[in-house]
mmCIF file of C-alpha atoms in Angstrom:
data_model
loop_
_atom_site.group_PDB
_atom_site.id
_atom_site.type_symbol
_atom_site.label_atom_id
_atom_site.label_comp_id
_atom_site.label_asym_id
_atom_site.label_seq_id
_atom_site.Cartn_x
_atom_site.Cartn_y
_atom_site.Cartn_z
ATOM 1 C CA MET A 273 -0.097 -0.052 0.091
ATOM 2 C CA LYS A 274 1.153 3.620 -0.977
ATOM 3 C CA VAL A 275 0.051 6.985 0.098
ATOM 4 C CA LEU A 276 0.349 10.120 -1.733
ATOM 5 C CA VAL A 277 -0.169 13.398 0.296
ATOM 6 C CA ILE A 278 -1.103 16.575 -1.215
ATOM 7 C CA GLY A 279 -1.031 19.928 -0.657
ATOM 8 C CA LEU A 280 -3.464 22.299 -1.907
ATOM 9 C CA GLY A 281 -2.708 25.867 -0.067
ATOM 10 C CA GLY A 282 -2.955 29.250 -0.784
ATOM 11 C CA VAL A 283 -4.956 32.427 -0.530
ATOM 12 C CA THR A 284 -8.244 32.848 0.954
ATOM 13 C CA ASN A 285 -11.145 31.937 -1.720
ATOM 14 C CA GLY A 286 -8.752 31.090 -4.335
ATOM 15 C CA GLY A 287 -10.613 27.564 -4.947
ATOM 16 C CA LYS A 288 -8.913 25.520 -2.785
ATOM 17 C CA THR A 289 -12.034 23.618 -1.647
ATOM 18 C CA THR A 290 -13.774 23.194 -4.972
ATOM 19 C CA LEU A 291 -10.382 21.903 -6.692
ATOM 20 C CA ALA A 292 -10.005 19.559 -3.706
ATOM 21 C CA GLU A 293 -13.729 18.279 -4.176
ATOM 22 C CA LYS A 294 -13.230 17.725 -7.899
ATOM 23 C CA LEU A 295 -9.976 16.061 -7.700
ATOM 24 C CA LYS A 296 -11.436 13.470 -5.097
ATOM 25 C CA ASN A 297 -14.034 12.851 -7.545
ATOM 26 C CA MET A 298 -11.477 12.210 -10.608
ATOM 27 C CA LEU A 299 -8.731 10.356 -8.174
ATOM 28 C CA PRO A 300 -8.919 6.868 -7.159
ATOM 29 C CA ASN A 301 -9.231 6.296 -3.378
ATOM 30 C CA CYS A 302 -8.841 9.728 -2.524
ATOM 31 C CA ASP A 303 -9.787 11.798 0.789
ATOM 32 C CA ILE A 304 -9.886 15.276 1.813
ATOM 33 C CA ILE A 305 -8.886 16.686 5.248
ATOM 34 C CA SER A 306 -9.227 20.619 5.191
ATOM 35 C CA GLN A 307 -7.822 22.875 7.541
ATOM 36 C CA ASP A 308 -10.881 24.805 8.220
ATOM 37 C CA ASP A 309 -11.960 21.941 10.564
ATOM 38 C CA PHE A 310 -9.072 22.658 12.829
ATOM 39 C CA PHE A 311 -9.917 26.592 13.937
ATOM 40 C CA LYS A 312 -10.058 26.849 17.705
ATOM 41 C CA PRO A 313 -13.236 28.305 18.780
ATOM 42 C CA GLU A 314 -13.840 32.072 18.817
ATOM 43 C CA SER A 315 -13.064 32.692 22.393
ATOM 44 C CA GLU A 316 -9.915 31.151 22.094
ATOM 45 C CA VAL A 317 -8.713 33.399 18.911
ATOM 46 C CA GLU A 318 -6.701 36.275 20.279
ATOM 47 C CA THR A 319 -7.859 40.050 19.289
ATOM 48 C CA ASP A 320 -5.228 43.056 18.158
ATOM 49 C CA GLU A 321 -5.448 46.112 19.183
ATOM 50 C CA ARG A 322 -7.772 47.222 16.351
ATOM 51 C CA GLY A 323 -10.464 44.942 17.709
ATOM 52 C CA PHE A 324 -9.443 42.204 14.827
ATOM 53 C CA LYS A 325 -9.901 38.680 15.579
ATOM 54 C CA LEU A 326 -6.932 37.297 14.460
ATOM 55 C CA TYR A 327 -8.019 33.797 12.278
ATOM 56 C CA ASP A 328 -5.203 34.013 9.609
ATOM 57 C CA VAL A 329 -2.347 32.670 11.683
ATOM 58 C CA LEU A 330 -1.237 29.447 12.975
ATOM 59 C CA ASP A 331 -1.958 29.882 16.473
ATOM 60 C CA ALA A 332 -5.749 30.043 15.876
ATOM 61 C CA LEU A 333 -5.731 26.566 14.440
ATOM 62 C CA TYR A 334 -5.200 23.437 16.235
ATOM 63 C CA MET A 335 -2.208 22.656 14.277
ATOM 64 C CA ASP A 336 -0.833 19.474 16.191
ATOM 65 C CA GLU A 337 -4.380 17.761 15.777
ATOM 66 C CA MET A 338 -4.118 18.817 12.373
ATOM 67 C CA VAL A 339 -0.871 16.693 11.986
ATOM 68 C CA THR A 340 -2.226 14.191 14.159
ATOM 69 C CA SER A 341 -5.354 13.532 11.752
ATOM 70 C CA ILE A 342 -3.154 13.238 8.820
ATOM 71 C CA ARG A 343 -0.692 10.836 10.238
ATOM 72 C CA ASN A 344 -3.619 8.825 11.393
ATOM 73 C CA TRP A 345 -4.974 8.802 7.962
ATOM 74 C CA MET A 346 -1.274 8.089 6.764
ATOM 75 C CA LYS A 347 -1.240 4.974 9.052
ATOM 76 C CA SER A 348 -4.569 3.416 7.674
ATOM 77 C CA PRO A 349 -6.135 5.330 5.217
ATOM 78 C CA ALA A 350 -8.345 2.447 4.154
ATOM 79 C CA SER A 351 -10.232 2.270 7.719
ATOM 80 C CA SER A 352 -10.611 6.207 6.981
ATOM 81 C CA GLY A 353 -13.939 5.353 5.185
ATOM 82 C CA VAL A 354 -12.493 6.163 1.883
ATOM 83 C CA VAL A 355 -14.699 5.484 -0.996
ATOM 84 C CA THR A 356 -12.857 2.817 -2.931
ATOM 85 C CA GLU A 357 -14.998 2.903 -5.697
ATOM 86 C CA GLU A 358 -12.858 3.051 -8.703
ATOM 87 C CA PRO A 359 -13.520 5.966 -11.219
ATOM 88 C CA GLU A 360 -14.125 4.261 -14.735
ATOM 89 C CA ASN A 361 -10.531 4.897 -16.096
ATOM 90 C CA THR A 362 -8.402 3.725 -12.898
ATOM 91 C CA CYS A 363 -5.876 1.433 -14.009
ATOM 92 C CA ASP A 364 -5.949 -1.953 -11.613
ATOM 93 C CA ASN A 365 -2.268 -1.101 -10.815
ATOM 94 C CA LEU A 366 -3.316 2.079 -8.865
ATOM 95 C CA LYS A 367 -5.639 0.063 -6.375
ATOM 96 C CA ASN A 368 -3.325 0.218 -3.797
ATOM 97 C CA VAL A 369 -2.724 3.429 -3.627
ATOM 98 C CA TYR A 370 -4.216 6.026 -1.372
ATOM 99 C CA ILE A 371 -4.309 9.464 -2.002
ATOM 100 C CA LEU A 372 -4.941 12.246 0.656
ATOM 101 C CA ILE A 373 -5.649 15.958 -0.408
ATOM 102 C CA VAL A 374 -5.244 18.605 2.457
ATOM 103 C CA GLU A 375 -6.694 21.794 1.893
ATOM 104 C CA GLY A 376 -6.073 24.965 3.500
ATOM 105 C CA PHE A 377 -4.942 28.686 3.457
ATOM 106 C CA LEU A 378 -1.678 27.890 6.067
ATOM 107 C CA LEU A 379 -0.297 24.458 5.268
ATOM 108 C CA TYR A 380 3.573 25.140 4.497
ATOM 109 C CA ASN A 381 4.872 27.756 7.194
ATOM 110 C CA TYR A 382 4.376 24.821 9.896
ATOM 111 C CA GLU A 383 7.505 22.790 10.189
ATOM 112 C CA PRO A 384 5.754 19.514 11.433
ATOM 113 C CA LEU A 385 3.823 19.520 8.432
ATOM 114 C CA ASN A 386 6.181 19.920 5.889
ATOM 115 C CA GLU A 387 7.904 16.160 5.980
ATOM 116 C CA LEU A 388 4.428 14.894 4.660
ATOM 117 C CA TRP A 389 3.833 16.220 1.496
ATOM 118 C CA ASN A 390 4.380 14.533 -1.648
ATOM 119 C CA ARG A 391 3.074 17.660 -3.781
ATOM 120 C CA ARG A 392 2.546 21.328 -2.730
ATOM 121 C CA TYR A 393 0.363 23.416 -4.397
ATOM 122 C CA PHE A 394 -0.251 27.337 -3.950
ATOM 123 C CA LEU A 395 -3.459 29.489 -5.214
ATOM 124 C CA THR A 396 -2.645 33.039 -5.631
ATOM 125 C CA LEU A 397 -5.039 35.790 -6.467
ATOM 126 C CA PRO A 398 -4.267 39.743 -7.295
ATOM 127 C CA TYR A 399 -5.425 41.755 -4.474
ATOM 128 C CA GLU A 400 -8.372 43.222 -5.854
ATOM 129 C CA GLU A 401 -10.007 40.008 -7.189
ATOM 130 C CA CYS A 402 -9.239 38.493 -3.543
ATOM 131 C CA LYS A 403 -10.932 41.304 -2.187
ATOM 132 C CA ARG A 404 -13.992 41.060 -4.528
ATOM 133 C CA ARG A 405 -14.608 36.981 -3.601
ATOM 134 C CA ARG A 406 -13.926 37.339 -0.080
ATOM 135 C CA SER A 407 -16.921 40.232 -0.054
ATOM 136 C CA THR A 408 -19.545 37.546 -1.587
ATOM 137 C CA ARG A 409 -18.935 34.967 1.403
ATOM 138 C CA VAL A 410 -20.595 34.705 4.807
ATOM 139 C CA TYR A 411 -17.994 34.214 7.307
ATOM 140 C CA GLN A 412 -18.962 33.140 10.849
ATOM 141 C CA PRO A 413 -17.873 35.401 12.753
ATOM 142 C CA ALA A 414 -18.379 37.958 9.949
ATOM 143 C CA ASP A 415 -15.654 39.880 8.679
ATOM 144 C CA THR A 416 -15.536 43.241 10.673
ATOM 145 C CA PRO A 417 -14.924 46.564 8.264
ATOM 146 C CA GLY A 418 -11.434 47.073 7.561
ATOM 147 C CA TYR A 419 -10.632 43.243 8.435
ATOM 148 C CA PHE A 420 -9.361 42.095 4.714
ATOM 149 C CA ASP A 421 -7.200 44.948 4.335
ATOM 150 C CA GLY A 422 -5.878 44.860 8.058
ATOM 151 C CA HIS A 423 -5.457 41.440 8.910
ATOM 152 C CA VAL A 424 -6.262 38.958 6.093
ATOM 153 C CA TRP A 425 -4.386 40.164 3.373
ATOM 154 C CA PRO A 426 -1.355 41.526 5.483
ATOM 155 C CA MET A 427 -0.895 37.768 6.734
ATOM 156 C CA TYR A 428 -1.650 36.449 3.606
ATOM 157 C CA LEU A 429 1.437 38.467 2.012
ATOM 158 C CA LYS A 430 3.475 37.240 5.295
ATOM 159 C CA TYR A 431 2.947 33.883 4.791
ATOM 160 C CA LYS A 432 3.492 33.785 1.305
ATOM 161 C CA ASN A 433 6.940 35.672 1.545
ATOM 162 C CA GLU A 434 7.934 33.163 3.981
ATOM 163 C CA LEU A 435 7.170 30.514 1.490
ATOM 164 C CA GLU A 436 9.115 32.302 -1.491
ATOM 165 C CA GLU A 437 12.309 33.192 0.557
ATOM 166 C CA ASN A 438 12.624 29.182 1.928
ATOM 167 C CA ALA A 439 14.871 27.966 -1.388
ATOM 168 C CA SER A 440 14.697 24.482 -0.065
ATOM 169 C CA MET A 441 10.793 23.966 -0.660
ATOM 170 C CA GLN A 442 9.315 22.648 -3.957
ATOM 171 C CA VAL A 443 5.733 24.645 -4.359
ATOM 172 C CA ASP A 444 4.004 24.745 -7.298
ATOM 173 C CA TYR A 445 2.299 28.049 -7.735
ATOM 174 C CA LEU A 446 -1.180 28.416 -9.435
ATOM 175 C CA ASP A 447 -2.832 31.153 -10.625
ATOM 176 C CA GLY A 448 -6.339 31.437 -9.179
ATOM 177 C CA THR A 449 -7.781 33.672 -11.762
ATOM 178 C CA LYS A 450 -7.759 30.920 -14.588
ATOM 179 C CA SER A 451 -10.839 28.892 -15.020
ATOM 180 C CA GLN A 452 -11.542 25.790 -12.592
ATOM 181 C CA GLU A 453 -10.927 23.474 -15.706
ATOM 182 C CA GLU A 454 -7.784 24.764 -16.550
ATOM 183 C CA LEU A 455 -6.639 24.498 -12.665
ATOM 184 C CA LEU A 456 -8.088 21.267 -12.792
ATOM 185 C CA SER A 457 -6.742 19.512 -15.965
ATOM 186 C CA TYR A 458 -3.120 20.797 -14.786
ATOM 187 C CA VAL A 459 -3.307 19.876 -11.407
ATOM 188 C CA TYR A 460 -4.878 16.421 -11.839
ATOM 189 C CA SER A 461 -2.155 15.519 -14.842
ATOM 190 C CA ASP A 462 0.553 16.449 -12.395
ATOM 191 C CA ILE A 463 -0.737 14.058 -9.595
ATOM 192 C CA ILE A 464 -1.249 11.526 -12.107
ATOM 193 C CA GLN A 465 2.474 11.689 -13.026
ATOM 194 C CA GLU A 466 3.425 11.430 -9.288
ATOM 195 C CA LEU A 467 1.337 8.061 -9.109
ATOM 196 C CA ASN A 468 3.072 6.857 -11.957
ATOM 197 C CA LYS A 469 6.585 7.432 -10.329
ATOM 198 C CA LEU A 470 5.423 5.480 -7.140
ATOM 199 C CA ARG A 471 4.508 2.764 -9.342
ATOM 200 C CA GLU A 472 7.544 2.662 -10.935
#
């Protein structure tokens, strides 16, 4: 049995969840873990001097629990309830390969996760487009006025810069303004290549 752990990270509203769901439907034995499921309750998230809840930082998440969940999945993917119905075009030699897609906005800035990835993708968006998309979403708790400019975008830039400065980290940057079909086609082909390498 082989496992492939794929990171799908990047900007808020960049299309990570949609892409992960579409990939799951196309790939054999594929499961998703979402970072959003590891947010601390609002009462435990720090507030800065401007009254902004600091959600876009690692401290707002139970990262150790997330690492544990991923490691547990890797130990026994078949028992995770992953649906092993084969997509029509799957070759027999992929039956013993399990794929985990981990999607979230802060995946590659936490050291214990970095030894787990087989592939890392990072969705980017320009400021205006990101702000426009964010304004159409409803969050619990809701974004307060100025929150995007005061907290969300600066944190995205901070973590993205950290990534870019880390030369040892292999990250595939994806343009989130491209169509979902284009992004899906690219990432799917890339993962299939990775699966073929595993089989060699």
